[in-house]
């Protein structure tokens, strides 16, 4: 799922790609560019949607999911992780599980920059100016634009690399991580050059996937998995819990007032009480 930066829209993928009018609480667009969609993002200017499927195919639509602007085959890259617009919406960034890290022109689909890092998965800060990617060696952090910068790689805690989804805090120095059986917060320590476990919260092993998201304030973390959605403090003390049959994703709105929970059967959007 993905909220637009202005909070007007929520995009989701399931049996098809959907855009929801948040204020009106109704769907305002739907499309099925290909089978098995699994990632979606809304451009920062709220004018376009990008969708990716499990084969690595990518399509870019207008916000109403009516006009298709770009259609890209997954070949030769194949299955991969999330796809996101750059901060100015001029590019899309995604990765493949074989290690392709790609930046493509969002108007033409042309590859303008690429790197090869085995095992890569990609996420970014809310402003899309700092990006974080998982490699076989550790967590890499790199500023946009990638062609003008180099990544800083933080080796994993205890030399481990097995984990699911992760999210970079807007401060850029903490990462929320969904591991098998736990949610953790890793501190990216500049003085040691390593990722260090700062907090851990045990969970059941999930069969529907796990997802984590930072609240814009940096004081809360949402988790979906193990048949529930939860909100935790940054120190991983639970403060809210709601059962879901097949939870798979979570997302906070840019103003922090809404939490969207994705579920394989039916998702929900919750209004958060003022802090």
Short mmCIF file of C-alpha atoms in Angstrom, two decimals:
data_model
loop_
_atom_site.label_atom_id
_atom_site.label_comp_id
_atom_site.label_asym_id
_atom_site.label_seq_id
_atom_site.Cartn_x
_atom_site.Cartn_y
_atom_site.Cartn_z
CA UNK A 1 0.00 0.00 0.00
CA UNK A 2 1.01 3.62 -0.46
CA UNK A 3 -0.46 6.92 0.74
CA UNK A 4 -0.01 9.99 -1.44
CA UNK A 5 2.11 12.72 0.11
CA UNK A 6 -0.89 15.05 0.28
CA UNK A 7 -2.96 12.39 2.05
CA UNK A 8 -5.75 12.47 -0.55
CA UNK A 9 -5.18 8.99 -1.98
CA UNK A 10 -4.32 5.47 -0.88
CA UNK A 11 -3.11 2.92 -3.44
CA UNK A 12 -3.30 -0.82 -2.87
CA UNK A 13 -2.74 -4.04 -4.78
CA UNK A 14 -4.69 -7.26 -4.46
CA UNK A 15 -6.61 -8.98 -7.23
CA UNK A 16 -6.15 -5.67 -9.06
CA UNK A 17 -4.53 -2.31 -8.50
CA UNK A 18 -6.74 0.21 -6.72
CA UNK A 19 -6.72 3.90 -5.81
CA UNK A 20 -8.93 5.09 -2.98
CA UNK A 21 -10.20 8.59 -2.23
CA UNK A 22 -9.32 8.82 1.46
CA UNK A 23 -11.70 11.63 2.39
CA UNK A 24 -14.65 10.16 0.48
CA UNK A 25 -13.79 6.62 1.69
CA UNK A 26 -14.40 5.08 -1.72
CA UNK A 27 -12.48 3.63 -4.63
CA UNK A 28 -11.77 6.16 -7.38
CA UNK A 29 -9.79 3.98 -9.80
CA UNK A 30 -8.91 0.38 -10.59
CA UNK A 31 -6.86 -1.43 -13.22
CA UNK A 32 -5.21 -4.76 -13.88
CA UNK A 33 -2.09 -4.10 -15.96
CA UNK A 34 -0.86 -7.67 -15.47
CA UNK A 35 -1.26 -10.65 -13.14
CA UNK A 36 0.20 -10.96 -9.64
CA UNK A 37 0.72 -7.29 -8.79
CA UNK A 38 2.64 -7.02 -5.52
CA UNK A 39 4.03 -3.45 -5.22
CA UNK A 40 2.54 0.00 -5.80
CA UNK A 41 3.54 3.62 -5.22
CA UNK A 42 2.02 7.06 -5.74
CA UNK A 43 4.17 9.83 -7.20
CA UNK A 44 4.96 12.71 -4.80
CA UNK A 45 2.89 15.07 -6.97
CA UNK A 46 -0.12 12.67 -6.75
CA UNK A 47 -0.43 12.58 -10.55
CA UNK A 48 0.73 9.03 -11.33
CA UNK A 49 0.84 5.46 -10.01
CA UNK A 50 3.55 2.84 -10.57
CA UNK A 51 2.77 -0.87 -10.22
CA UNK A 52 5.09 -3.88 -10.24
CA UNK A 53 4.33 -7.61 -10.30
CA UNK A 54 6.13 -10.77 -9.22
CA UNK A 55 7.75 -11.16 -12.65
CA UNK A 56 9.28 -7.68 -12.45
CA UNK A 57 6.89 -6.14 -14.99
CA UNK A 58 6.27 -2.44 -14.32
CA UNK A 59 3.42 -0.14 -15.43
CA UNK A 60 2.91 3.58 -14.83
CA UNK A 61 -0.65 5.01 -14.91
CA UNK A 62 -2.32 8.29 -14.23
CA UNK A 63 -3.72 8.67 -10.70
CA UNK A 64 -7.15 7.40 -11.79
CA UNK A 65 -5.62 4.18 -13.19
CA UNK A 66 -7.21 4.89 -16.58
CA UNK A 67 -4.39 5.92 -18.92
CA UNK A 68 -1.26 3.75 -19.05
CA UNK A 69 1.81 5.91 -19.72
CA UNK A 70 4.63 3.34 -19.52
CA UNK A 71 4.72 -0.46 -19.72
CA UNK A 72 7.99 -2.30 -18.99
CA UNK A 73 8.75 -6.00 -19.26
CA UNK A 74 10.36 -7.69 -16.27
CA UNK A 75 12.97 -9.21 -18.55
CA UNK A 76 15.87 -9.52 -18.06
CA UNK A 77 15.65 -8.55 -14.38
CA UNK A 78 12.90 -10.81 -13.04
CA UNK A 79 11.23 -10.86 -9.64
CA UNK A 80 12.24 -8.25 -7.13
CA UNK A 81 11.30 -5.88 -4.37
CA UNK A 82 9.38 -2.62 -4.05
CA UNK A 83 9.15 0.07 -6.74
CA UNK A 84 9.12 3.77 -5.83
CA UNK A 85 9.15 7.17 -7.48
CA UNK A 86 12.04 9.55 -6.86
CA UNK A 87 11.38 12.74 -4.87
CA UNK A 88 10.66 14.73 -8.05
CA UNK A 89 8.68 11.91 -9.75
CA UNK A 90 11.05 12.01 -12.74
CA UNK A 91 12.40 8.53 -12.03
CA UNK A 92 11.36 5.18 -10.62
CA UNK A 93 13.66 3.08 -8.43
CA UNK A 94 13.41 -0.67 -7.94
CA UNK A 95 15.53 -3.78 -7.52
CA UNK A 96 15.57 -7.44 -8.52
CA UNK A 97 16.33 -10.36 -6.24
CA UNK A 98 19.32 -11.24 -8.39
CA UNK A 99 20.89 -7.90 -7.43
CA UNK A 100 19.91 -5.34 -10.08
CA UNK A 101 19.43 -1.86 -8.56
CA UNK A 102 17.72 0.28 -11.21
CA UNK A 103 16.80 3.91 -11.80
CA UNK A 104 14.54 4.44 -14.83
CA UNK A 105 13.04 7.51 -16.44
CA UNK A 106 9.39 7.60 -15.36
CA UNK A 107 8.28 9.07 -18.71
CA UNK A 108 10.12 6.70 -21.05
CA UNK A 109 11.16 3.70 -18.94
CA UNK A 110 14.79 4.14 -20.06
CA UNK A 111 17.40 2.85 -17.58
CA UNK A 112 19.48 5.89 -16.58
CA UNK A 113 21.54 4.29 -13.80
CA UNK A 114 22.09 0.79 -12.42
CA UNK A 115 24.22 -1.07 -9.93
CA UNK A 116 24.77 -4.73 -9.11
CA UNK A 117 24.53 -5.67 -5.44
CA UNK A 118 23.55 -9.32 -4.65
CA UNK A 119 20.56 -9.88 -2.39
CA UNK A 120 19.26 -6.35 -2.64
CA UNK A 121 15.95 -5.03 -1.30
CA UNK A 122 15.18 -1.31 -1.27
CA UNK A 123 13.31 1.20 0.89
CA UNK A 124 13.69 4.94 1.47
CA UNK A 125 13.12 7.80 3.85
CA UNK A 126 9.78 9.57 3.56
CA UNK A 127 11.32 12.48 1.63
CA UNK A 128 12.96 9.99 -0.80
CA UNK A 129 16.32 11.69 -0.43
CA UNK A 130 17.99 8.89 1.57
CA UNK A 131 17.64 5.26 0.52
CA UNK A 132 18.40 2.02 2.32
CA UNK A 133 19.04 -1.36 0.70
CA UNK A 134 19.73 -4.84 2.04
CA UNK A 135 22.66 -6.73 0.59
CA UNK A 136 24.47 -9.95 1.40
CA UNK A 137 27.03 -7.93 3.37
CA UNK A 138 24.87 -5.47 5.29
CA UNK A 139 22.50 -2.51 5.11
CA UNK A 140 23.55 0.12 2.60
CA UNK A 141 22.50 3.76 3.00
CA UNK A 142 22.89 6.16 0.09
CA UNK A 143 21.74 9.69 -0.70
CA UNK A 144 19.92 10.65 -3.88
CA UNK A 145 21.00 11.04 -6.66
CA UNK A 146 22.88 7.75 -6.68
CA UNK A 147 25.15 8.73 -9.58
CA UNK A 148 26.69 11.49 -7.44
CA UNK A 149 27.09 9.54 -4.17
CA UNK A 150 28.47 6.31 -2.72
CA UNK A 151 26.72 3.99 -0.23
CA UNK A 152 27.71 3.46 3.39
CA UNK A 153 27.32 -0.22 4.28
CA UNK A 154 26.60 -1.27 7.89
CA UNK A 155 27.31 -4.97 8.59
CA UNK A 156 24.37 -6.85 10.09
CA UNK A 157 24.09 -7.48 13.85
CA UNK A 158 25.72 -10.78 14.82
CA UNK A 159 26.63 -11.41 11.18
CA UNK A 160 23.07 -12.40 10.33
CA UNK A 161 21.18 -11.60 7.17
CA UNK A 162 17.83 -13.40 7.48
CA UNK A 163 14.99 -10.91 7.76
CA UNK A 164 11.90 -9.78 5.89
CA UNK A 165 10.73 -6.23 5.40
CA UNK A 166 12.45 -3.17 6.83
CA UNK A 167 11.83 0.58 7.01
CA UNK A 168 14.25 3.49 7.38
CA UNK A 169 13.33 6.16 9.93
CA UNK A 170 13.25 9.73 8.69
CA UNK A 171 16.18 10.47 11.00
CA UNK A 172 18.23 8.13 8.81
CA UNK A 173 19.97 6.43 11.75
CA UNK A 174 17.44 3.74 12.71
CA UNK A 175 15.84 0.87 10.81
CA UNK A 176 12.75 -1.09 11.84
CA UNK A 177 13.14 -4.72 10.81
CA UNK A 178 10.66 -7.60 10.64
CA UNK A 179 12.66 -10.76 11.39
CA UNK A 180 11.29 -14.33 11.73
CA UNK A 181 9.61 -14.24 15.14
CA UNK A 182 10.45 -10.65 16.12
CA UNK A 183 10.32 -6.96 15.27
CA UNK A 184 13.61 -5.19 15.90
CA UNK A 185 15.00 -1.66 15.78
CA UNK A 186 18.56 -1.46 14.50
CA UNK A 187 20.67 1.61 15.23
CA UNK A 188 23.07 2.52 12.41
CA UNK A 189 26.09 3.51 14.46
CA UNK A 190 28.49 5.91 12.78
CA UNK A 191 31.24 5.35 15.38
CA UNK A 192 31.27 1.53 15.02
CA UNK A 193 30.14 1.39 11.40
CA UNK A 194 27.70 -1.42 12.24
CA UNK A 195 23.96 -2.02 12.62
CA UNK A 196 23.24 -2.77 16.29
CA UNK A 197 20.02 -4.19 17.77
CA UNK A 198 18.60 -1.43 19.98
CA UNK A 199 15.25 -3.06 20.80
CA UNK A 200 13.37 -6.30 20.08
CA UNK A 201 9.72 -7.39 20.37
CA UNK A 202 8.83 -11.10 19.91
CA UNK A 203 6.08 -12.11 17.49
CA UNK A 204 4.67 -15.37 16.18
CA UNK A 205 6.00 -16.67 12.88
CA UNK A 206 3.77 -15.23 10.14
CA UNK A 207 2.54 -17.11 7.10
CA UNK A 208 1.29 -14.02 5.27
CA UNK A 209 4.45 -11.96 5.41
CA UNK A 210 5.51 -9.22 7.80
CA UNK A 211 5.64 -5.48 7.23
CA UNK A 212 6.82 -2.52 9.28
CA UNK A 213 6.43 1.25 8.91
CA UNK A 214 7.67 4.29 10.83
CA UNK A 215 5.32 7.04 11.95
CA UNK A 216 6.47 10.44 10.59
CA UNK A 217 7.32 11.53 14.13
CA UNK A 218 9.82 8.71 14.51
CA UNK A 219 8.23 7.76 17.84
CA UNK A 220 5.97 4.91 16.63
CA UNK A 221 6.31 1.78 14.51
CA UNK A 222 3.46 -0.18 12.92
CA UNK A 223 3.72 -3.92 12.29
CA UNK A 224 1.51 -6.28 10.28
CA UNK A 225 1.94 -10.04 10.59
CA UNK A 226 1.12 -13.06 12.74
CA UNK A 227 -2.64 -12.47 12.34
CA UNK A 228 -2.63 -8.95 13.77
CA UNK A 229 -1.65 -5.34 13.29
CA UNK A 230 0.14 -3.50 16.07
CA UNK A 231 1.49 -0.08 16.93
CA UNK A 232 4.62 0.04 19.07
CA UNK A 233 6.74 2.79 20.52
CA UNK A 234 10.19 3.34 19.02
CA UNK A 235 11.47 1.25 21.95
CA UNK A 236 9.03 -1.51 20.83
CA UNK A 237 6.57 -1.29 23.69
CA UNK A 238 3.11 -2.28 22.28
CA UNK A 239 0.38 0.35 22.64
CA UNK A 240 -2.30 -0.87 20.15
CA UNK A 241 -3.31 -4.23 18.73
CA UNK A 242 -6.02 -5.35 16.28
CA UNK A 243 -6.57 -8.91 15.01
CA UNK A 244 -6.56 -9.53 11.25
CA UNK A 245 -6.90 -12.90 9.50
CA UNK A 246 -4.18 -12.40 6.86
CA UNK A 247 -2.27 -9.12 7.49
CA UNK A 248 0.40 -8.27 4.95
CA UNK A 249 1.21 -4.54 4.94
CA UNK A 250 1.06 -1.30 6.94
CA UNK A 251 1.47 2.37 6.01
CA UNK A 252 1.13 5.68 7.86
CA UNK A 253 -0.14 8.77 6.09
CA UNK A 254 2.37 11.61 5.67
CA UNK A 255 0.70 13.67 8.43
CA UNK A 256 0.65 10.65 10.76
CA UNK A 257 -3.11 10.83 11.30
CA UNK A 258 -4.02 7.60 9.50
CA UNK A 259 -2.80 4.00 9.55
CA UNK A 260 -3.64 1.67 6.65
CA UNK A 261 -3.49 -2.08 7.25
CA UNK A 262 -3.41 -4.39 4.26
CA UNK A 263 -4.88 -7.88 4.53
CA UNK A 264 -5.31 -10.66 1.98
CA UNK A 265 -9.06 -10.69 2.68
CA UNK A 266 -9.95 -7.05 3.50
CA UNK A 267 -7.83 -4.14 4.71
CA UNK A 268 -8.78 -1.14 6.84
CA UNK A 269 -7.78 2.47 7.51
CA UNK A 270 -7.69 3.68 11.11
CA UNK A 271 -7.75 7.26 12.38
CA UNK A 272 -5.11 7.78 15.07
CA UNK A 273 -5.80 9.72 18.22
CA UNK A 274 -3.77 12.96 18.51
CA UNK A 275 -0.55 12.46 20.48
#
